[in-house]
Short mmCIF file of C-alpha atoms (C1' of nucleotides) in Angstrom, two decimals:
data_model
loop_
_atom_site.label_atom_id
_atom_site.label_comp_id
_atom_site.label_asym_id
_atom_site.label_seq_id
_atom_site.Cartn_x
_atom_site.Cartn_y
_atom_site.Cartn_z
CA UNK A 6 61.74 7.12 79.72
CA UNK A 7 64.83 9.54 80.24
CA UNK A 8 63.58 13.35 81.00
CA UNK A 9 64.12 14.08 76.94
CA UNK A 10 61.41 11.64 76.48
CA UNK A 11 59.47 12.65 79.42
CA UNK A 12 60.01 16.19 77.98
CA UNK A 13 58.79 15.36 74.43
CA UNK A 14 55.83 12.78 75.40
CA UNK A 15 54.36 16.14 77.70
CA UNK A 16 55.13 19.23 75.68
CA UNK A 17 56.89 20.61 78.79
CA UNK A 18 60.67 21.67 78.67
CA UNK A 19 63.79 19.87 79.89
CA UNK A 20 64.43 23.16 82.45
CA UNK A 21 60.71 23.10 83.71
CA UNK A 22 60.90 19.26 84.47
CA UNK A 23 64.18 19.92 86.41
CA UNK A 24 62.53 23.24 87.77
CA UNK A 25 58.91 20.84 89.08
CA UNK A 26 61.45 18.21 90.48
CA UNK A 27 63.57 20.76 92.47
CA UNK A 28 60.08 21.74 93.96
CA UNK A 29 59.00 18.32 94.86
CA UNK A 30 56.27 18.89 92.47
CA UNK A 31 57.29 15.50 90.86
CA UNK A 32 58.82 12.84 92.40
CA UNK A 33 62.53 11.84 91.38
CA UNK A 34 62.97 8.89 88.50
CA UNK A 35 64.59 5.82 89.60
CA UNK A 36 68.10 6.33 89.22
CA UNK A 37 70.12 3.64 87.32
CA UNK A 38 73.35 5.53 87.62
CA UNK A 39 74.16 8.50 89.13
CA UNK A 40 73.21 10.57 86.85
CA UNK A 41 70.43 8.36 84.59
CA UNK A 42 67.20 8.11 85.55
CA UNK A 43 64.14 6.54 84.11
CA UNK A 44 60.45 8.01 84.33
CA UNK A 45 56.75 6.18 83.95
CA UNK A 46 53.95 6.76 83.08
CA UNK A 47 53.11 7.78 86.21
CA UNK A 48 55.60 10.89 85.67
CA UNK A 49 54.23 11.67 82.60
CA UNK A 50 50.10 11.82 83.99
CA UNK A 51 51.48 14.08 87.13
CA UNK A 52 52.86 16.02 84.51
CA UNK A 53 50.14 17.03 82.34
CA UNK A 54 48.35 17.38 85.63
CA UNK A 55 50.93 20.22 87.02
CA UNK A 56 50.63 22.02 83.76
CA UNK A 57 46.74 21.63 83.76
CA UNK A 58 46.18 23.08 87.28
CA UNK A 59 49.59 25.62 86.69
CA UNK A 60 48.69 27.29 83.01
CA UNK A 61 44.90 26.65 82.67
CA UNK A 62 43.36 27.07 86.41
CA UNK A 63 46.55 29.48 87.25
CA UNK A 64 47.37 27.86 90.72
CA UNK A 65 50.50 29.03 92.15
CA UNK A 66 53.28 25.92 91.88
CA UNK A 67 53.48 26.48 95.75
CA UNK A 68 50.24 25.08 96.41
CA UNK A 69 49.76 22.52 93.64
CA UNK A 70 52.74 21.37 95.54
CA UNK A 71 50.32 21.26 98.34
CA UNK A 72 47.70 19.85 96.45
CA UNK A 73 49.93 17.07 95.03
CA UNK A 74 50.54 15.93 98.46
CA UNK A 75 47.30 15.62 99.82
CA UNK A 76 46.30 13.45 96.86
CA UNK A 77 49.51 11.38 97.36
CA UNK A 78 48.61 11.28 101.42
CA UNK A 79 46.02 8.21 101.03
CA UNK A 80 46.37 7.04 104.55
CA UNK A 81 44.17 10.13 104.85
CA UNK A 82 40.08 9.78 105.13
CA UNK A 83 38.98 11.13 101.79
CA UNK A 84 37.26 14.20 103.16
CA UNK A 85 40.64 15.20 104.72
CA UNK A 86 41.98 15.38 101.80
CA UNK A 87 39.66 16.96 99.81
CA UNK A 88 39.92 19.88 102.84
CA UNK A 89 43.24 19.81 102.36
CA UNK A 90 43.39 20.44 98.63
CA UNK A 91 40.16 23.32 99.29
CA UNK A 92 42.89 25.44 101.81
CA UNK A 93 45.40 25.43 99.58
CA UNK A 94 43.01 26.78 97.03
CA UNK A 95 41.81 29.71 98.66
CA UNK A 96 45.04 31.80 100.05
CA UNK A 97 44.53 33.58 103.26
CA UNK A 98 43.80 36.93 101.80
CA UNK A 99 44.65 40.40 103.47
CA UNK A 100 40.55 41.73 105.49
CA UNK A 101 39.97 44.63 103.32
CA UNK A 102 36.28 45.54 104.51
CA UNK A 103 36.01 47.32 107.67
CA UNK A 104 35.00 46.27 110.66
CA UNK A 105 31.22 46.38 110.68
CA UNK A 106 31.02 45.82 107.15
CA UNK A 107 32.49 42.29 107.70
CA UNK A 108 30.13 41.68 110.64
CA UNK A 109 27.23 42.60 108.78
CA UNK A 110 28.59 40.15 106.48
CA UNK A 111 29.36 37.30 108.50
CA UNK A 112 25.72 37.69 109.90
CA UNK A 113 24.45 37.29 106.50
CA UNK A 114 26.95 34.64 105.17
CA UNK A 115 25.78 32.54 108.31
CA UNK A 116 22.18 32.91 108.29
CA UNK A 117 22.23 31.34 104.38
CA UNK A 118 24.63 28.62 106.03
CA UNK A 119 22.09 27.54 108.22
CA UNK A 120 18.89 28.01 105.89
CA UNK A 121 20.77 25.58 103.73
CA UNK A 122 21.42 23.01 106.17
CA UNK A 123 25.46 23.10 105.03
CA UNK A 124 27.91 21.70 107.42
CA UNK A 125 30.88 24.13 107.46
CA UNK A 126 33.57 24.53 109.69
CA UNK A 127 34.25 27.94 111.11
CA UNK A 128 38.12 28.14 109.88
CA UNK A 129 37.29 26.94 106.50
CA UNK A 130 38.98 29.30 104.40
CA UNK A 131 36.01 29.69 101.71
CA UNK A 132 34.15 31.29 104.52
CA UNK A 133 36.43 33.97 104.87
CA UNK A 134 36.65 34.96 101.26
CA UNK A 135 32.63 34.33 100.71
CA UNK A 136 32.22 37.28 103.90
CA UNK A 137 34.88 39.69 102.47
CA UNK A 138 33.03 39.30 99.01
CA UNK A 139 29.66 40.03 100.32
CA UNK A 140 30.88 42.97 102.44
CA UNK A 141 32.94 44.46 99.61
CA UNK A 142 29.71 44.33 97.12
CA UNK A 143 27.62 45.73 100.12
CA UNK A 144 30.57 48.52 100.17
CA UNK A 145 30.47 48.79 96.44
CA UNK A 146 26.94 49.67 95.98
CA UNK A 147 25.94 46.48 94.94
CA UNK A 148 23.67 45.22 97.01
CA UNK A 149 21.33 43.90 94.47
CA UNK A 150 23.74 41.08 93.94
CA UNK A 151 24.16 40.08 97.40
CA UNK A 152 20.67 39.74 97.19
CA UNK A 153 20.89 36.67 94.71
CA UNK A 154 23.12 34.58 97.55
CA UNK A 155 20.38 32.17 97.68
CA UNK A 156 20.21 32.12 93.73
CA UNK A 157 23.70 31.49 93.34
CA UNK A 158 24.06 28.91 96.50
CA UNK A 159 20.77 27.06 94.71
CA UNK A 160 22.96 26.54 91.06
CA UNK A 161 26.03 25.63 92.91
CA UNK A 162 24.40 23.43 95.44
CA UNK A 163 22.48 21.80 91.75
CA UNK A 164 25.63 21.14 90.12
CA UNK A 165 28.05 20.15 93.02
CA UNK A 166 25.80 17.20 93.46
CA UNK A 167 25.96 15.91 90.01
CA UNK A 168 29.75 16.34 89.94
CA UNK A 169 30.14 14.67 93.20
CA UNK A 170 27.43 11.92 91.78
CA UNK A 171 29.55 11.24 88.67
CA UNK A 172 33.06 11.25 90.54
CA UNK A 173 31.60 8.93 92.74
CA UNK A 174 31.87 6.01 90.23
CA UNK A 175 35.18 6.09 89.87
CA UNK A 176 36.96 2.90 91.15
CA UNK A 177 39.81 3.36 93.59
CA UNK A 178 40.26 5.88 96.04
CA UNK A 179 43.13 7.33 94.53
CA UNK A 180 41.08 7.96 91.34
CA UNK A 181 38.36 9.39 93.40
CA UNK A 182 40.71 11.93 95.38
CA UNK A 183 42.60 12.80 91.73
CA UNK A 184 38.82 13.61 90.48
CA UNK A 185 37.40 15.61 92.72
CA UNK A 186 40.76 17.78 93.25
CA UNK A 187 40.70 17.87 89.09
CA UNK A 188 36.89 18.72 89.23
CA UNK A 189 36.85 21.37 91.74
CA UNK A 190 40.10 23.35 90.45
CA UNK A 191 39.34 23.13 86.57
CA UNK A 192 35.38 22.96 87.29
CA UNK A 193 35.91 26.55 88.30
CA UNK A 194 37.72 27.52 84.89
CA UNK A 195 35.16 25.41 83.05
CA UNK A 196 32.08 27.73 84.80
CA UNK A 197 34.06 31.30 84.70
CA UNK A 198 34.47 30.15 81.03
CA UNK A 199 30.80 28.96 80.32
CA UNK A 200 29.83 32.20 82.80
CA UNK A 201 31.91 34.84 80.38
CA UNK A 202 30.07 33.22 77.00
CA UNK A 203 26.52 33.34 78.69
CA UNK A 204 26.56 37.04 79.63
CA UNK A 205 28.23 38.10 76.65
CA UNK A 206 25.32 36.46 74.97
CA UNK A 207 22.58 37.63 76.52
CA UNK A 208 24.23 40.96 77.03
CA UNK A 209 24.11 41.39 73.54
CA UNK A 210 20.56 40.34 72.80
CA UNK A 211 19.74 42.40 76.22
CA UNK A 212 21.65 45.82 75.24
CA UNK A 213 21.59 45.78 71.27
CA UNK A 214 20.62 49.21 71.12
CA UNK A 215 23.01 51.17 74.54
CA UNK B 14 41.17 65.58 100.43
CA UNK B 15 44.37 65.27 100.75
CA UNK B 16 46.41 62.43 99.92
CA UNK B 17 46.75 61.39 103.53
CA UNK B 18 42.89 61.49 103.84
CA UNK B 19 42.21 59.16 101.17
CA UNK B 20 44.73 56.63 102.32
CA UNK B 21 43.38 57.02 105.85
CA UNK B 22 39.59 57.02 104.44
CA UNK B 23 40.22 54.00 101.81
CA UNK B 24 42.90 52.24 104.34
CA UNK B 25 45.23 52.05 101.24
CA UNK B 26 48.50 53.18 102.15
CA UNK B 27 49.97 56.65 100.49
CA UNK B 28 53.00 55.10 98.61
CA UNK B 29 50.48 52.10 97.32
CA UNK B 30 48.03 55.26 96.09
CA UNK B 31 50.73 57.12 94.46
CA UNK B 32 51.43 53.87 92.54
CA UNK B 33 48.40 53.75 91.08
CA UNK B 34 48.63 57.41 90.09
CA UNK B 35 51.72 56.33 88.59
CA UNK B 36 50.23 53.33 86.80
CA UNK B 37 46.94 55.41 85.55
CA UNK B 38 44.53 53.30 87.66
CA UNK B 39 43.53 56.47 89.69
CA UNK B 40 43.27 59.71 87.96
CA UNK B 41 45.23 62.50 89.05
CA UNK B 42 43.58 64.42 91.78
CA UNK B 43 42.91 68.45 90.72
CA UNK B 44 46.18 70.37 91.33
CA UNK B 45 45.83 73.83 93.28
CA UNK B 46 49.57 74.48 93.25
CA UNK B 47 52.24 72.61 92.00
CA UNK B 48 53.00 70.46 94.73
CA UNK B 49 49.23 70.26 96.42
CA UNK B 50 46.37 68.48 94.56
CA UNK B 51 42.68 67.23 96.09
CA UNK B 52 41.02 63.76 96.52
CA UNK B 53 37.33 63.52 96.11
CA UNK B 54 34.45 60.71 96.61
CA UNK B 55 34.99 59.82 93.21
CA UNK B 56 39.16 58.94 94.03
CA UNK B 57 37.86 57.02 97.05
CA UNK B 58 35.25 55.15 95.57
CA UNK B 59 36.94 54.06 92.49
CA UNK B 60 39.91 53.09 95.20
CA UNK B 61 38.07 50.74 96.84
CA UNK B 62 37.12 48.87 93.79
CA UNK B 63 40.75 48.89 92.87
CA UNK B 64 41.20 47.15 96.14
CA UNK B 65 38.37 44.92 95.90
CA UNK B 66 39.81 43.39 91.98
CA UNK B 67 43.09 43.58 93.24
CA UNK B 68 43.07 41.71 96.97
CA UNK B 69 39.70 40.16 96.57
CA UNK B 70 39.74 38.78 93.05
CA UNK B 71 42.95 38.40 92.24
CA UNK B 72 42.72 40.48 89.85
CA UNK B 73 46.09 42.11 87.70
CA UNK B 74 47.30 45.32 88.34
CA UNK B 75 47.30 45.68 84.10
CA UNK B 76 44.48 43.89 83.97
CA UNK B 77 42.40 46.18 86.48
CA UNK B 78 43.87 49.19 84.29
CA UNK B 79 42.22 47.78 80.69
CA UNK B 80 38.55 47.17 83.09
CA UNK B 81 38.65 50.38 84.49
CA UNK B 82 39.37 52.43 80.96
CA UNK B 83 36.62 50.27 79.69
CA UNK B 84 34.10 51.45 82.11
CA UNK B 85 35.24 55.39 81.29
CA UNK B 86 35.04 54.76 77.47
CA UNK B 87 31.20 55.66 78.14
CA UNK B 88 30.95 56.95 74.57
CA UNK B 89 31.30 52.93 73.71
CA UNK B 90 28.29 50.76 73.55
CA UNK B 91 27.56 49.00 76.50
CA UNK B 92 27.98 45.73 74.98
CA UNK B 93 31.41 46.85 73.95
CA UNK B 94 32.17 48.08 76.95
CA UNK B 95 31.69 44.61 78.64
CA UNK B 96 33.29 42.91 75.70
CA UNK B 97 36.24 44.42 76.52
CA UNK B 98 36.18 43.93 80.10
CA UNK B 99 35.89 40.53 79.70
CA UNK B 100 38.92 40.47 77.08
CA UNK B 101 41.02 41.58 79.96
CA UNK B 102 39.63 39.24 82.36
CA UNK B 103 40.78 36.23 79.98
CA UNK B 104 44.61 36.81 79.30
CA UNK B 105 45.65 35.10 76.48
CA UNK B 106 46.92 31.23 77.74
CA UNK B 107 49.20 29.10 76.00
CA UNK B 108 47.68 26.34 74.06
CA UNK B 109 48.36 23.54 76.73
CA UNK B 110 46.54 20.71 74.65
CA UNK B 111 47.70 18.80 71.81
CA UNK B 112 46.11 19.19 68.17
CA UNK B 113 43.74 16.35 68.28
CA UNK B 114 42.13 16.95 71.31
CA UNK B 115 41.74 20.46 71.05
CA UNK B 116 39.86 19.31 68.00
CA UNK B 117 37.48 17.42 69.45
CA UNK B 118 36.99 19.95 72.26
CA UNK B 119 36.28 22.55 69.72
CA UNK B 120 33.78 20.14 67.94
CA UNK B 121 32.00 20.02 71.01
CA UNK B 122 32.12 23.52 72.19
CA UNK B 123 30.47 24.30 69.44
CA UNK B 124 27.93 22.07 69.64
CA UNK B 125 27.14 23.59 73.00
CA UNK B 126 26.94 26.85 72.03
CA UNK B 127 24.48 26.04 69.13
CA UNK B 128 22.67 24.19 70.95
CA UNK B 129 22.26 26.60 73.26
CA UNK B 130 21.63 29.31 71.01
CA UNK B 131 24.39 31.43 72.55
CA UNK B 132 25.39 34.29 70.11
CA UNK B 133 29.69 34.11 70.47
CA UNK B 134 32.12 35.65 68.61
CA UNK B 135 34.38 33.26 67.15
CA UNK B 136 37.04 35.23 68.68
CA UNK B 137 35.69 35.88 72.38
CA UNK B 138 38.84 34.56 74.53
CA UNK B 139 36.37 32.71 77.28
CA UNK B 140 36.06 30.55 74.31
CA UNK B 141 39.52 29.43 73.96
CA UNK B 142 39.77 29.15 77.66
CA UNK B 143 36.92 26.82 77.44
CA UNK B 144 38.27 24.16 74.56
CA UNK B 145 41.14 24.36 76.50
CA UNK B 146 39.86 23.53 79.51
CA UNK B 147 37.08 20.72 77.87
CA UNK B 148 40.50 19.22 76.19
CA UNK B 149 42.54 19.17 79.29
CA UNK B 150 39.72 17.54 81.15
CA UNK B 151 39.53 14.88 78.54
CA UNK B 152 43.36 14.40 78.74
CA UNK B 153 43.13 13.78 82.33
CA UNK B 154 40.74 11.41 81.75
CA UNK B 155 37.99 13.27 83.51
CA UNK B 156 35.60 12.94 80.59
CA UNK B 157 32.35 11.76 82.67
CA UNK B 158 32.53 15.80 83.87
CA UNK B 159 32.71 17.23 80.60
CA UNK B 160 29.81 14.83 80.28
CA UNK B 161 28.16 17.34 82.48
CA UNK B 162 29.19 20.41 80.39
CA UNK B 163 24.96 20.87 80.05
CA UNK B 164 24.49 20.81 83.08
CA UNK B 165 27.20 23.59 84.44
CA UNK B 166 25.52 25.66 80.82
CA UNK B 167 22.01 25.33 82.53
CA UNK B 168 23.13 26.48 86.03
CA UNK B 169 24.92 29.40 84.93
CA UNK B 170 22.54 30.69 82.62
CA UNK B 171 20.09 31.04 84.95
CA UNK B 172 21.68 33.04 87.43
CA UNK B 173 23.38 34.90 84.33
CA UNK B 174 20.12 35.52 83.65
CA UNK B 175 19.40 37.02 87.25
CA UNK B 176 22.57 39.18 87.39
CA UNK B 177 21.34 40.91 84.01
CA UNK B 178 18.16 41.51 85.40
CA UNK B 179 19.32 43.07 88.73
CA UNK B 180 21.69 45.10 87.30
CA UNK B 181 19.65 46.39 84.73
CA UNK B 182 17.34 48.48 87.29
CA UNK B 183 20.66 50.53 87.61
CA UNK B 184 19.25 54.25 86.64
CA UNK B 185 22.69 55.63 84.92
CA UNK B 186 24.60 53.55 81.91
CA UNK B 187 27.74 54.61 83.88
CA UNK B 188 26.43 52.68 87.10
CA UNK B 189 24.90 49.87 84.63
CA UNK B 190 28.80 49.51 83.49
CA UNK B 191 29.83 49.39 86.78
CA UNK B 192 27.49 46.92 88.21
CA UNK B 193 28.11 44.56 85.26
CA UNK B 194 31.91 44.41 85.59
CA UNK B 195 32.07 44.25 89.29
CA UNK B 196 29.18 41.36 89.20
CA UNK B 197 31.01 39.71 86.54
CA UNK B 198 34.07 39.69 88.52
CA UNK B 199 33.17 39.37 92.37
CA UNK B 200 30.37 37.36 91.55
CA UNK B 201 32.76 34.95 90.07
CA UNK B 202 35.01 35.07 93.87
CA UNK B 203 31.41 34.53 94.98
CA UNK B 204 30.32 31.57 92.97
CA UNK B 205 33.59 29.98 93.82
CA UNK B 206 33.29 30.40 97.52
CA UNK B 207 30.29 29.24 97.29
CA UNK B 208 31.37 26.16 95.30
CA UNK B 209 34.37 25.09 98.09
CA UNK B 210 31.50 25.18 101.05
CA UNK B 211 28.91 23.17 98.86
CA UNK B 212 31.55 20.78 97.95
CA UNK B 213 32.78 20.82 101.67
CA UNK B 214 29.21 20.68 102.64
CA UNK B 215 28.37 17.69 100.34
CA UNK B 216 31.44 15.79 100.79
CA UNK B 217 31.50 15.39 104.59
CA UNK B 218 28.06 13.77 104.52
CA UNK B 219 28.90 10.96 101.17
CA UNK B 220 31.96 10.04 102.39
CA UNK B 221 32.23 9.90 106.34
CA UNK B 222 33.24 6.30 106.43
CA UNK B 223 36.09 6.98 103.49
"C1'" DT C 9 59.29 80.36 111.40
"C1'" DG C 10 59.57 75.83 111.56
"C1'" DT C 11 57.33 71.27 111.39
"C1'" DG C 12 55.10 68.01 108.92
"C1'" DA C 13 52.68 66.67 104.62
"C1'" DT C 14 52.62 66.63 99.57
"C1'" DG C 15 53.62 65.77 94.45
"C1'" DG C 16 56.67 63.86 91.50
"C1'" DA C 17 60.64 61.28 90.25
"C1'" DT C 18 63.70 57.56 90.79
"C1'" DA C 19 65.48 53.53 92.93
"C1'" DG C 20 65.07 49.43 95.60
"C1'" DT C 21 62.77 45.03 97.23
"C1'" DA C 22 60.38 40.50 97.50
"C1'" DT C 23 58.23 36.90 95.26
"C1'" DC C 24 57.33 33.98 91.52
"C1'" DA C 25 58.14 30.90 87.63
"C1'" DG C 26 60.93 29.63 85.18
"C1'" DT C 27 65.87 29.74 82.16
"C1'" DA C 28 70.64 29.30 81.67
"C1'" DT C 29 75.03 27.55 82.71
"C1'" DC C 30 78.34 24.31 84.46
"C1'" DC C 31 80.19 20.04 85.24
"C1'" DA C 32 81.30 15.30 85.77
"C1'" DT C 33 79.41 11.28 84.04
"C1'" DA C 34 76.96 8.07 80.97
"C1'" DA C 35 74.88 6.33 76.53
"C1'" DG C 36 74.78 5.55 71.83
"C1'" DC C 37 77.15 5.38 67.51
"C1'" DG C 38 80.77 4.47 64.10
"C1'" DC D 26 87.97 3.06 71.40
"C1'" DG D 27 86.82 7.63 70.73
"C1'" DC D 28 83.45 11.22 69.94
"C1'" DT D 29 79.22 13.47 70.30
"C1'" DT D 30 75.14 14.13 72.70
"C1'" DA D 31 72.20 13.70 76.78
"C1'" DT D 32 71.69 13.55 81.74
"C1'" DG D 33 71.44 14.64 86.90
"C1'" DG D 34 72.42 17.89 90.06
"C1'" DA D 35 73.85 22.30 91.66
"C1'" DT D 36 73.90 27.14 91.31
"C1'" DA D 37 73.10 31.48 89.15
"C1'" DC D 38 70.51 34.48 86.41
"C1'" DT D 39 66.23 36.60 84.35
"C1'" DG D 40 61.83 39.11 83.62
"C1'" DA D 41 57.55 40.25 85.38
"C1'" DT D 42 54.70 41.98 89.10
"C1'" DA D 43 53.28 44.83 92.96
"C1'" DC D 44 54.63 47.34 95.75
"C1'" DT D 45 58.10 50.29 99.22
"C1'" DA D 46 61.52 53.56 100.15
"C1'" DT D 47 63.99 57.66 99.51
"C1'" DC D 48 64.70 62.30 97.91
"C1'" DC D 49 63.62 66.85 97.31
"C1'" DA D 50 61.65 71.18 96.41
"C1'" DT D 51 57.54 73.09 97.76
"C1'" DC D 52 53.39 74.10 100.55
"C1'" DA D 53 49.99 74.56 104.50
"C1'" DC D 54 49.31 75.67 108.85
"C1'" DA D 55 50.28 76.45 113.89
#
DNA sequence: TGTGATGGATAGTATCAGTATCCATAAGCG
DNA sequence: CGCTTATGGATACTGATACTATCCATCACA
């Protein structure tokens, strides 16, 4: 395949390609001449991935780049990768709670840690953003939500099993990694999708007459 | 209150205030003389949720504009008034898929919903955002989780469910408003956090030897 | 009376995600 | 063989977004 090819068989401009391999997003073709190149299949799957996680899940193209490269780092144990793919995921965001709002927080955030029995690092960058949520609905007024932490952690913990149950049967390693980075990053578009319908539906059986 | 007191109370710096004066996300403060106006708990209140959609949930500047109009259209019916929130939560994506498997996607969408007996506009955009998404998955060849599309429809419900019942002991429709759209949105940077540590969680103890 | 803050307007900046342009070369066609 | 079109690679430009910075004529207050 030449990058016109490439281009038509993916839906995705000449420019872009150029733009992704610039990046290191994808890796070069194997160049015949010095200026002919041929792409795989291979190309044309990392691709539709880059669009995938870029237009539908809205990840920056700075850290699918970072993504990308912990699925290509194999030599890697599995769960390495997989923490590797979660921190570029969740950017280090700017502490907007104050001070003992966040500890107040953190307090609470642990506590449901450890009545769940999860083993989380310290520095793992969901923590962070899980504490600054809870302290900015505590600043909001909305307490009443915090109080459903162990509602929400019992769903999640429900359906991150089964995904990590069917991922599981996948063959290879490299399939497994390229699943569970696909499930976690379009998982999350797939439930704030399914999330939207469901309160919009029972919103409007629940508030017909306001 | 003075400008300077609000930034100092809110921790949002003056020029960043004054830009969302300019942009209409914060209404003007009452003027006593041309040049002198005055900040009250109302400015720094609906600053800080500013903050919290903006740092916390990622949440565009426009985007936080159409939310917040939405919650001071009270003369709208509540249902409305979430229907449009959520219309600015969803922008408008580019159809990534190709024909025939956004066909099938929307075959089984549907399905969903019926079964379910959701009540969805044709037109709500989480809807798109969800063939989309069901079709991309499929493309990647991740089709054993859309296989679990049920199962994320069952999770969610129920702490949809939850949500609508804890914010529904709000005592004003204003705070009602309020308490949806901020749920609907933090408790999505919740869920998510959530998600990354349960994966984390999970994932360290099934694949140790990996 | 003068020092610092304020409201309002306008201009400038950094980052991001592409697009556009150029060029020397190469491929395919007649 | 010549001509058109495509390509790889480099560099420059663009439009959107979310602020920052600067200016200036007031204004409050010590």
């Amino acid at each position: 395949m030449r990058i016109g090819e490439l281009s038509r068989a993916t839906e995705v401009p000449v420019p872009t390609i150029k733009y992704y391999l610039r990046e290191g997003l994808l890796p070069a073709g194997e160049l015949s001449s010095p200026n002919q190149a041929s792409y795989g299949e291979r190309h044309a799957r990392r691709l539709r991935l880059i669009r995938a996680l870029v237009e539908l899940a809205q990840v920056p193209v700075a850290q699918v780049k970072e993504i990308l490269e912990s699925l290509d780092s194999d030599d890697l144990p599995l769960h390495e990768q997989i923490g590797r793919a979660h921190r570029a995921l969740t950017p280090t965001r700017k502490q907007t709670a104050s001070e003992e709002a966040r500890a107040a927080a953190t307090t609470q955030v642990t506590e449901l840690i450890t009545r769940r029995g999860w083993s989380v690092e310290p520095e793992a960058p969901a923590l962070a953003t899980l504490i600054e949520t809870v302290a900015a609905l505590r600043t909001l007024g909305q307490d009443d939500l915090v109080g459903f932490l162990d509602a929400y952690a019992d769903a999640v913990e429900r359906f991150t099993e089964l995904e990590i149950d069917a991922v599981t049967t996948n063959p290879t390693r490299d399939q497994l990694a390229e699943s569970v980075v696909i499930g976690t990053i379009l998982g999350e578009t797939l439930i704030s999708s399914l999330r939207l319908l469901a309160q919009e539906s029972i919103s409007a059986h629940r508030w017909k007459d306001h």
